[in-house]
PDB file of C-alpha atoms in Angstrom:
ATOM      1  CA  MET A   1     -15.435  -2.953  -6.177  1.00 56.00           C
ATOM      2  CA  THR A   2     -13.104  -1.042  -8.486  1.00 69.00           C
ATOM      3  CA  GLY A   3      -9.462  -1.946  -8.914  1.00 67.00           C
ATOM      4  CA  THR A   4      -8.381   1.108  -6.943  1.00 73.00           C
ATOM      5  CA  THR A   5     -10.764   0.317  -4.080  1.00 80.00           C
ATOM      6  CA  ALA A   6      -9.689  -3.314  -3.984  1.00 76.00           C
ATOM      7  CA  ARG A   7      -6.020  -2.336  -3.858  1.00 74.00           C
ATOM      8  CA  ALA A   8      -6.691   0.131  -1.025  1.00 77.00           C
ATOM      9  CA  ALA A   9      -8.508  -2.614   0.900  1.00 80.00           C
ATOM     10  CA  ARG A  10      -5.572  -4.995   0.442  1.00 81.00           C
ATOM     11  CA  ILE A  11      -3.103  -2.359   1.615  1.00 77.00           C
ATOM     12  CA  SER A  12      -5.245  -1.612   4.681  1.00 85.00           C
ATOM     13  CA  ALA A  13      -5.521  -5.315   5.518  1.00 89.00           C
ATOM     14  CA  THR A  14      -1.767  -5.791   5.169  1.00 90.00           C
ATOM     15  CA  ARG A  15      -1.051  -2.838   7.433  1.00 92.00           C
ATOM     16  CA  GLU A  16      -3.385  -4.266  10.084  1.00 93.00           C
ATOM     17  CA  GLN A  17      -1.684  -7.654   9.869  1.00 95.00           C
ATOM     18  CA  LEU A  18       1.712  -6.028  10.308  1.00 95.00           C
ATOM     19  CA  LEU A  19       0.522  -3.916  13.240  1.00 96.00           C
ATOM     20  CA  SER A  20      -0.974  -6.929  15.021  1.00 96.00           C
ATOM     21  CA  ALA A  21       2.088  -9.116  14.437  1.00 96.00           C
ATOM     22  CA  ALA A  22       4.484  -6.390  15.569  1.00 96.00           C
ATOM     23  CA  GLU A  23       2.488  -5.604  18.708  1.00 97.00           C
ATOM     24  CA  ARG A  24       2.518  -9.280  19.743  1.00 97.00           C
ATOM     25  CA  LEU A  25       6.198  -9.843  18.985  1.00 97.00           C
ATOM     26  CA  PHE A  26       7.327  -6.628  20.679  1.00 96.00           C
ATOM     27  CA  ALA A  27       5.202  -7.473  23.734  1.00 96.00           C
ATOM     28  CA  GLU A  28       6.599 -10.974  24.027  1.00 95.00           C
ATOM     29  CA  HIS A  29      10.247 -10.396  23.130  1.00 95.00           C
ATOM     30  CA  GLY A  30      11.003  -6.677  23.394  1.00 93.00           C
ATOM     31  CA  VAL A  31      11.579  -4.206  20.604  1.00 93.00           C
ATOM     32  CA  ALA A  32      15.316  -4.667  20.146  1.00 91.00           C
ATOM     33  CA  ALA A  33      15.017  -8.454  19.801  1.00 94.00           C
ATOM     34  CA  VAL A  34      12.541  -8.311  16.900  1.00 95.00           C
ATOM     35  CA  SER A  35      13.535  -7.387  13.357  1.00 93.00           C
ATOM     36  CA  ASN A  36      11.345  -5.937  10.636  1.00 93.00           C
ATOM     37  CA  ARG A  37      11.854  -9.186   8.725  1.00 93.00           C
ATOM     38  CA  GLN A  38      10.450 -11.196  11.640  1.00 95.00           C
ATOM     39  CA  VAL A  39       7.420  -8.914  11.785  1.00 95.00           C
ATOM     40  CA  SER A  40       6.799  -9.391   8.061  1.00 93.00           C
ATOM     41  CA  GLU A  41       7.101 -13.167   8.376  1.00 93.00           C
ATOM     42  CA  ALA A  42       4.769 -13.309  11.390  1.00 94.00           C
ATOM     43  CA  ALA A  43       2.223 -11.256   9.441  1.00 91.00           C
ATOM     44  CA  GLY A  44       2.320 -13.802   6.613  1.00 89.00           C
ATOM     45  CA  GLN A  45       3.963 -11.451   4.142  1.00 84.00           C
ATOM     46  CA  GLY A  46       6.118 -13.043   1.482  1.00 73.00           C
ATOM     47  CA  ASN A  47       7.913  -9.740   1.017  1.00 75.00           C
ATOM     48  CA  ASN A  48      10.327  -9.366   3.929  1.00 75.00           C
ATOM     49  CA  THR A  49      10.562  -5.628   3.320  1.00 86.00           C
ATOM     50  CA  ALA A  50       6.833  -5.121   3.976  1.00 89.00           C
ATOM     51  CA  VAL A  51       7.420  -3.107   7.156  1.00 92.00           C
ATOM     52  CA  GLY A  52       9.675  -0.683   5.320  1.00 90.00           C
ATOM     53  CA  TYR A  53       7.228  -0.376   2.441  1.00 90.00           C
ATOM     54  CA  HIS A  54       4.172   0.328   4.618  1.00 91.00           C
ATOM     55  CA  PHE A  55       5.721   2.207   7.562  1.00 94.00           C
ATOM     56  CA  GLY A  56       9.219   3.286   6.599  1.00 92.00           C
ATOM     57  CA  SER A  57      10.970   2.292   9.828  1.00 92.00           C
ATOM     58  CA  LYS A  58      10.505   0.373  13.061  1.00 93.00           C
ATOM     59  CA  GLY A  59       9.972   3.662  14.860  1.00 93.00           C
ATOM     60  CA  GLU A  60       7.065   4.611  12.625  1.00 95.00           C
ATOM     61  CA  LEU A  61       5.625   1.115  12.995  1.00 95.00           C
ATOM     62  CA  ILE A  62       5.680   1.582  16.778  1.00 95.00           C
ATOM     63  CA  ARG A  63       4.092   5.007  16.431  1.00 94.00           C
ATOM     64  CA  ALA A  64       1.295   3.519  14.310  1.00 95.00           C
ATOM     65  CA  ILE A  65       0.574   0.865  16.964  1.00 96.00           C
ATOM     66  CA  VAL A  66       0.388   3.471  19.723  1.00 94.00           C
ATOM     67  CA  ARG A  67      -1.871   5.734  17.650  1.00 93.00           C
ATOM     68  CA  LYS A  68      -4.186   2.852  16.788  1.00 93.00           C
ATOM     69  CA  HIS A  69      -4.920   2.225  20.464  1.00 95.00           C
ATOM     70  CA  ASN A  70      -4.738   5.828  21.644  1.00 94.00           C
ATOM     71  CA  GLU A  71      -7.669   6.874  19.486  1.00 92.00           C
ATOM     72  CA  ARG A  72     -10.052   4.861  21.659  1.00 94.00           C
ATOM     73  CA  ILE A  73      -8.269   5.703  24.919  1.00 96.00           C
ATOM     74  CA  GLU A  74      -8.411   9.411  24.079  1.00 96.00           C
ATOM     75  CA  GLN A  75     -12.124   9.189  23.369  1.00 96.00           C
ATOM     76  CA  MET A  76     -12.864   7.538  26.718  1.00 97.00           C
ATOM     77  CA  ARG A  77     -10.627   9.921  28.657  1.00 97.00           C
ATOM     78  CA  THR A  78     -12.141  12.998  27.006  1.00 97.00           C
ATOM     79  CA  GLU A  79     -15.584  11.885  28.170  1.00 97.00           C
ATOM     80  CA  MET A  80     -14.321  11.277  31.704  1.00 98.00           C
ATOM     81  CA  VAL A  81     -12.541  14.637  31.861  1.00 98.00           C
ATOM     82  CA  GLU A  82     -15.729  16.396  30.803  1.00 97.00           C
ATOM     83  CA  ARG A  83     -17.640  14.679  33.610  1.00 97.00           C
ATOM     84  CA  ALA A  84     -14.915  15.505  36.162  1.00 98.00           C
ATOM     85  CA  SER A  85     -14.735  19.171  35.168  1.00 96.00           C
ATOM     86  CA  GLY A  86     -14.592  21.388  38.258  1.00 95.00           C
ATOM     87  CA  SER A  87     -13.998  18.513  40.688  1.00 97.00           C
ATOM     88  CA  THR A  88     -11.713  19.072  43.664  1.00 97.00           C
ATOM     89  CA  ASP A  89     -11.474  15.338  44.419  1.00 98.00           C
ATOM     90  CA  VAL A  90      -8.019  13.924  43.645  1.00 98.00           C
ATOM     91  CA  ARG A  91      -9.510  10.507  42.972  1.00 98.00           C
ATOM     92  CA  ASP A  92     -11.700  11.829  40.150  1.00 98.00           C
ATOM     93  CA  TRP A  93      -8.634  13.044  38.257  1.00 98.00           C
ATOM     94  CA  VAL A  94      -6.629   9.928  39.027  1.00 98.00           C
ATOM     95  CA  ALA A  95      -9.471   7.874  37.550  1.00 98.00           C
ATOM     96  CA  CYS A  96      -9.264   9.968  34.376  1.00 98.00           C
ATOM     97  CA  MET A  97      -5.649   8.857  34.040  1.00 96.00           C
ATOM     98  CA  VAL A  98      -6.156   5.214  34.955  1.00 98.00           C
ATOM     99  CA  ASP A  99      -9.570   4.010  33.825  1.00 98.00           C
ATOM    100  CA  PRO A 100      -9.429   4.648  30.052  1.00 97.00           C
ATOM    101  CA  PHE A 101      -6.159   2.710  29.687  1.00 97.00           C
ATOM    102  CA  VAL A 102      -7.348  -0.185  31.861  1.00 98.00           C
ATOM    103  CA  HIS A 103     -10.782  -0.412  30.242  1.00 98.00           C
ATOM    104  CA  HIS A 104      -9.276  -0.296  26.766  1.00 98.00           C
ATOM    105  CA  ILE A 105      -7.064  -3.283  27.608  1.00 98.00           C
ATOM    106  CA  ALA A 106     -10.095  -5.079  29.041  1.00 98.00           C
ATOM    107  CA  GLY A 107     -11.972  -4.549  25.793  1.00 97.00           C
ATOM    108  CA  LEU A 108      -9.244  -6.232  23.748  1.00 97.00           C
ATOM    109  CA  GLY A 109     -10.082  -9.659  25.154  1.00 97.00           C
ATOM    110  CA  VAL A 110      -7.707 -12.484  26.059  1.00 97.00           C
ATOM    111  CA  PRO A 111      -5.003 -12.755  24.984  1.00 97.00           C
ATOM    112  CA  SER A 112      -4.063  -9.147  24.388  1.00 97.00           C
ATOM    113  CA  TRP A 113      -0.626  -7.595  24.007  1.00 97.00           C
ATOM    114  CA  PHE A 114      -0.935  -3.827  24.164  1.00 97.00           C
ATOM    115  CA  GLY A 115      -0.300  -3.593  27.903  1.00 97.00           C
ATOM    116  CA  ARG A 116       2.954  -5.527  27.626  1.00 97.00           C
ATOM    117  CA  PHE A 117       3.877  -3.717  24.420  1.00 97.00           C
ATOM    118  CA  TYR A 118       3.393  -0.408  26.229  1.00 95.00           C
ATOM    119  CA  ALA A 119       5.599  -1.563  29.088  1.00 95.00           C
ATOM    120  CA  GLN A 120       8.341  -2.612  26.655  1.00 94.00           C
ATOM    121  CA  ILE A 121       8.262   0.730  24.828  1.00 93.00           C
ATOM    122  CA  GLY A 122       8.270   2.677  28.094  1.00 88.00           C
ATOM    123  CA  THR A 123      11.618   1.193  29.120  1.00 87.00           C
ATOM    124  CA  ASP A 124      13.275   1.236  25.709  1.00 87.00           C
ATOM    125  CA  PRO A 125      15.872   4.039  25.504  1.00 85.00           C
ATOM    126  CA  VAL A 126      15.437   4.375  21.742  1.00 86.00           C
ATOM    127  CA  TYR A 127      11.658   4.355  21.368  1.00 90.00           C
ATOM    128  CA  ARG A 128      10.247   5.690  24.643  1.00 88.00           C
ATOM    129  CA  GLU A 129      10.134   9.201  23.139  1.00 89.00           C
ATOM    130  CA  ILE A 130       7.470   7.946  20.748  1.00 89.00           C
ATOM    131  CA  MET A 131       5.321   6.873  23.682  1.00 85.00           C
ATOM    132  CA  THR A 132       5.826  10.260  25.303  1.00 85.00           C
ATOM    133  CA  ASP A 133       4.923  12.144  22.138  1.00 86.00           C
ATOM    134  CA  GLU A 134       1.858  10.061  21.334  1.00 85.00           C
ATOM    135  CA  SER A 135       0.463   9.323  24.799  1.00 79.00           C
ATOM    136  CA  LEU A 136       1.655  11.650  27.520  1.00 74.00           C
ATOM    137  CA  HIS A 137       0.934  14.789  25.477  1.00 80.00           C
ATOM    138  CA  SER A 138      -2.644  13.837  24.611  1.00 89.00           C
ATOM    139  CA  PRO A 139      -5.107  16.734  25.100  1.00 93.00           C
ATOM    140  CA  SER A 140      -7.331  14.799  27.504  1.00 95.00           C
ATOM    141  CA  LEU A 141      -4.392  13.645  29.645  1.00 94.00           C
ATOM    142  CA  VAL A 142      -3.052  17.197  29.843  1.00 94.00           C
ATOM    143  CA  ARG A 143      -6.466  18.339  31.075  1.00 96.00           C
ATOM    144  CA  ALA A 144      -6.533  15.547  33.656  1.00 97.00           C
ATOM    145  CA  VAL A 145      -3.085  16.559  34.930  1.00 95.00           C
ATOM    146  CA  VAL A 146      -4.202  20.191  35.193  1.00 96.00           C
ATOM    147  CA  GLY A 147      -7.271  19.099  37.148  1.00 97.00           C
ATOM    148  CA  LEU A 148      -5.112  17.019  39.475  1.00 97.00           C
ATOM    149  CA  ASN A 149      -2.629  19.861  39.983  1.00 96.00           C
ATOM    150  CA  ASN A 150      -5.464  22.211  40.891  1.00 96.00           C
ATOM    151  CA  CYS A 151      -6.293  19.840  43.757  1.00 96.00           C
ATOM    152  CA  LEU A 152      -2.684  19.765  44.928  1.00 95.00           C
ATOM    153  CA  SER A 153      -1.599  23.390  44.740  1.00 89.00           C
ATOM    154  CA  GLY A 154       0.509  23.040  47.889  1.00 90.00           C
ATOM    155  CA  LEU A 155       2.564  20.159  46.544  1.00 95.00           C
ATOM    156  CA  PRO A 156       6.045  21.250  45.359  1.00 94.00           C
ATOM    157  CA  LEU A 157       6.628  21.017  41.611  1.00 94.00           C
ATOM    158  CA  GLU A 158       9.508  18.573  41.915  1.00 95.00           C
ATOM    159  CA  VAL A 159       7.354  16.270  44.061  1.00 96.00           C
ATOM    160  CA  ARG A 160       4.570  16.416  41.469  1.00 96.00           C
ATOM    161  CA  MET A 161       7.003  15.435  38.749  1.00 94.00           C
ATOM    162  CA  GLU A 162       8.351  12.569  40.851  1.00 96.00           C
ATOM    163  CA  ARG A 163       4.900  11.254  41.708  1.00 97.00           C
ATOM    164  CA  GLY A 164       3.808  11.616  38.104  1.00 95.00           C
ATOM    165  CA  ASP A 165       6.599   9.238  37.096  1.00 94.00           C
ATOM    166  CA  MET A 166       5.606   6.857  39.894  1.00 96.00           C
ATOM    167  CA  THR A 167       2.003   6.929  38.711  1.00 96.00           C
ATOM    168  CA  ARG A 168       2.912   6.127  35.128  1.00 94.00           C
ATOM    169  CA  HIS A 169       5.182   3.234  36.099  1.00 94.00           C
ATOM    170  CA  LEU A 170       2.645   1.778  38.508  1.00 97.00           C
ATOM    171  CA  VAL A 171      -0.211   1.817  36.004  1.00 97.00           C
ATOM    172  CA  VAL A 172       1.820   0.414  33.127  1.00 95.00           C
ATOM    173  CA  LEU A 173       3.449  -2.390  35.109  1.00 96.00           C
ATOM    174  CA  VAL A 174       0.291  -3.483  36.960  1.00 98.00           C
ATOM    175  CA  VAL A 175      -1.645  -3.628  33.688  1.00 98.00           C
ATOM    176  CA  ALA A 176       1.150  -5.467  31.865  1.00 98.00           C
ATOM    177  CA  GLU A 177       1.456  -8.043  34.648  1.00 98.00           C
ATOM    178  CA  ARG A 178      -2.283  -8.729  34.714  1.00 98.00           C
ATOM    179  CA  GLU A 179      -2.392  -9.006  30.931  1.00 98.00           C
ATOM    180  CA  ARG A 180       0.470 -11.522  31.036  1.00 97.00           C
ATOM    181  CA  ALA A 181      -1.181 -13.560  33.789  1.00 98.00           C
ATOM    182  CA  LEU A 182      -4.473 -13.738  31.888  1.00 98.00           C
ATOM    183  CA  ALA A 183      -2.720 -14.788  28.673  1.00 97.00           C
ATOM    184  CA  GLU A 184      -0.978 -17.602  30.570  1.00 96.00           C
ATOM    185  CA  SER A 185      -4.105 -18.570  32.558  1.00 97.00           C
ATOM    186  CA  GLY A 186      -2.240 -17.711  35.743  1.00 97.00           C
ATOM    187  CA  PRO A 187      -3.465 -16.219  39.038  1.00 97.00           C
ATOM    188  CA  THR A 188      -4.326 -12.518  39.218  1.00 97.00           C
ATOM    189  CA  ALA A 189      -4.480 -10.159  42.192  1.00 94.00           C
ATOM    190  CA  ARG A 190      -7.970  -8.947  41.256  1.00 96.00           C
ATOM    191  CA  ALA A 191     -10.940 -10.800  39.786  1.00 97.00           C
ATOM    192  CA  SER A 192     -11.649  -8.301  37.000  1.00 98.00           C
ATOM    193  CA  TRP A 193     -10.189  -5.364  35.103  1.00 98.00           C
ATOM    194  CA  GLN A 194     -12.725  -3.096  36.828  1.00 98.00           C
ATOM    195  CA  GLN A 195     -11.401  -4.193  40.205  1.00 98.00           C
ATOM    196  CA  THR A 196      -7.866  -3.655  38.938  1.00 98.00           C
ATOM    197  CA  ALA A 197      -8.750  -0.072  38.020  1.00 98.00           C
ATOM    198  CA  THR A 198     -10.291   0.448  41.456  1.00 98.00           C
ATOM    199  CA  GLY A 199      -7.176  -0.859  43.178  1.00 98.00           C
ATOM    200  CA  LEU A 200      -4.940   1.361  41.096  1.00 98.00           C
ATOM    201  CA  ASN A 201      -7.107   4.410  41.765  1.00 98.00           C
ATOM    202  CA  ASP A 202      -7.014   3.752  45.514  1.00 98.00           C
ATOM    203  CA  ALA A 203      -3.238   3.329  45.558  1.00 98.00           C
ATOM    204  CA  ILE A 204      -2.440   6.252  43.282  1.00 98.00           C
ATOM    205  CA  ALA A 205      -4.786   8.649  45.071  1.00 98.00           C
ATOM    206  CA  GLY A 206      -2.992   7.711  48.293  1.00 98.00           C
ATOM    207  CA  LEU A 207       0.346   8.276  46.590  1.00 98.00           C
ATOM    208  CA  TRP A 208      -0.597  11.809  45.538  1.00 98.00           C
ATOM    209  CA  LEU A 209      -2.016  12.678  48.942  1.00 97.00           C
ATOM    210  CA  ALA A 210       0.920  11.279  50.929  1.00 96.00           C
ATOM    211  CA  ALA A 211       2.869  13.634  53.162  1.00 94.00           C
ATOM    212  CA  VAL A 212       6.164  15.043  51.916  1.00 94.00           C
ATOM    213  CA  SER A 213       8.884  14.395  54.498  1.00 90.00           C
ATOM    214  CA  GLN A 214      11.755  15.502  52.267  1.00 84.00           C
ATOM    215  CA  ARG A 215      11.789  17.345  48.960  1.00 77.00           C
ATOM    216  CA  PRO A 216      13.807  15.666  46.202  1.00 76.00           C
TER     217      PRO A 216
END
């Protein structure tokens, strides 16, 4: 291994340590409560400015965490969207939104932190735009939303927007709560992540197909 290659490997390893430490700390304590110095210390870095050196800012550190996970989620969702192409079944498109996220969390093992990290970012007024930019605008998710909308052409736009927000909150919070329960060896509503995805798909499909008694 050359000196340049060895240095690149060390930099890559340090970045991964920082990403893992930050994801865990943000999940457990929230973004605002954790400093870049604390992330560096938790990652075993003697240099307390390591986050700034490798990522520039807390915002870019958060973006890097989201991108790291979204690569796999995007791959799974793209495959599902291709299989669902042309479907007129609401549940098929709901599954495209739900299953990749749930199955990715399942694949991380126990304990994992990304579900709770995602929930923290989604409610943070400073950093939630990063989540929107990196996740909600993904090509495969846009295609899934288009497929869903094609099944619900009679649903008013403002109702679609409202139910889209409900869907996102439901998925994120259910996943975060199950992840927390597993990490603490506590009781869970469903026996497996696959069953959790099924329950979410049932509930969300019902949400989208519910009657509209009053437009917002």
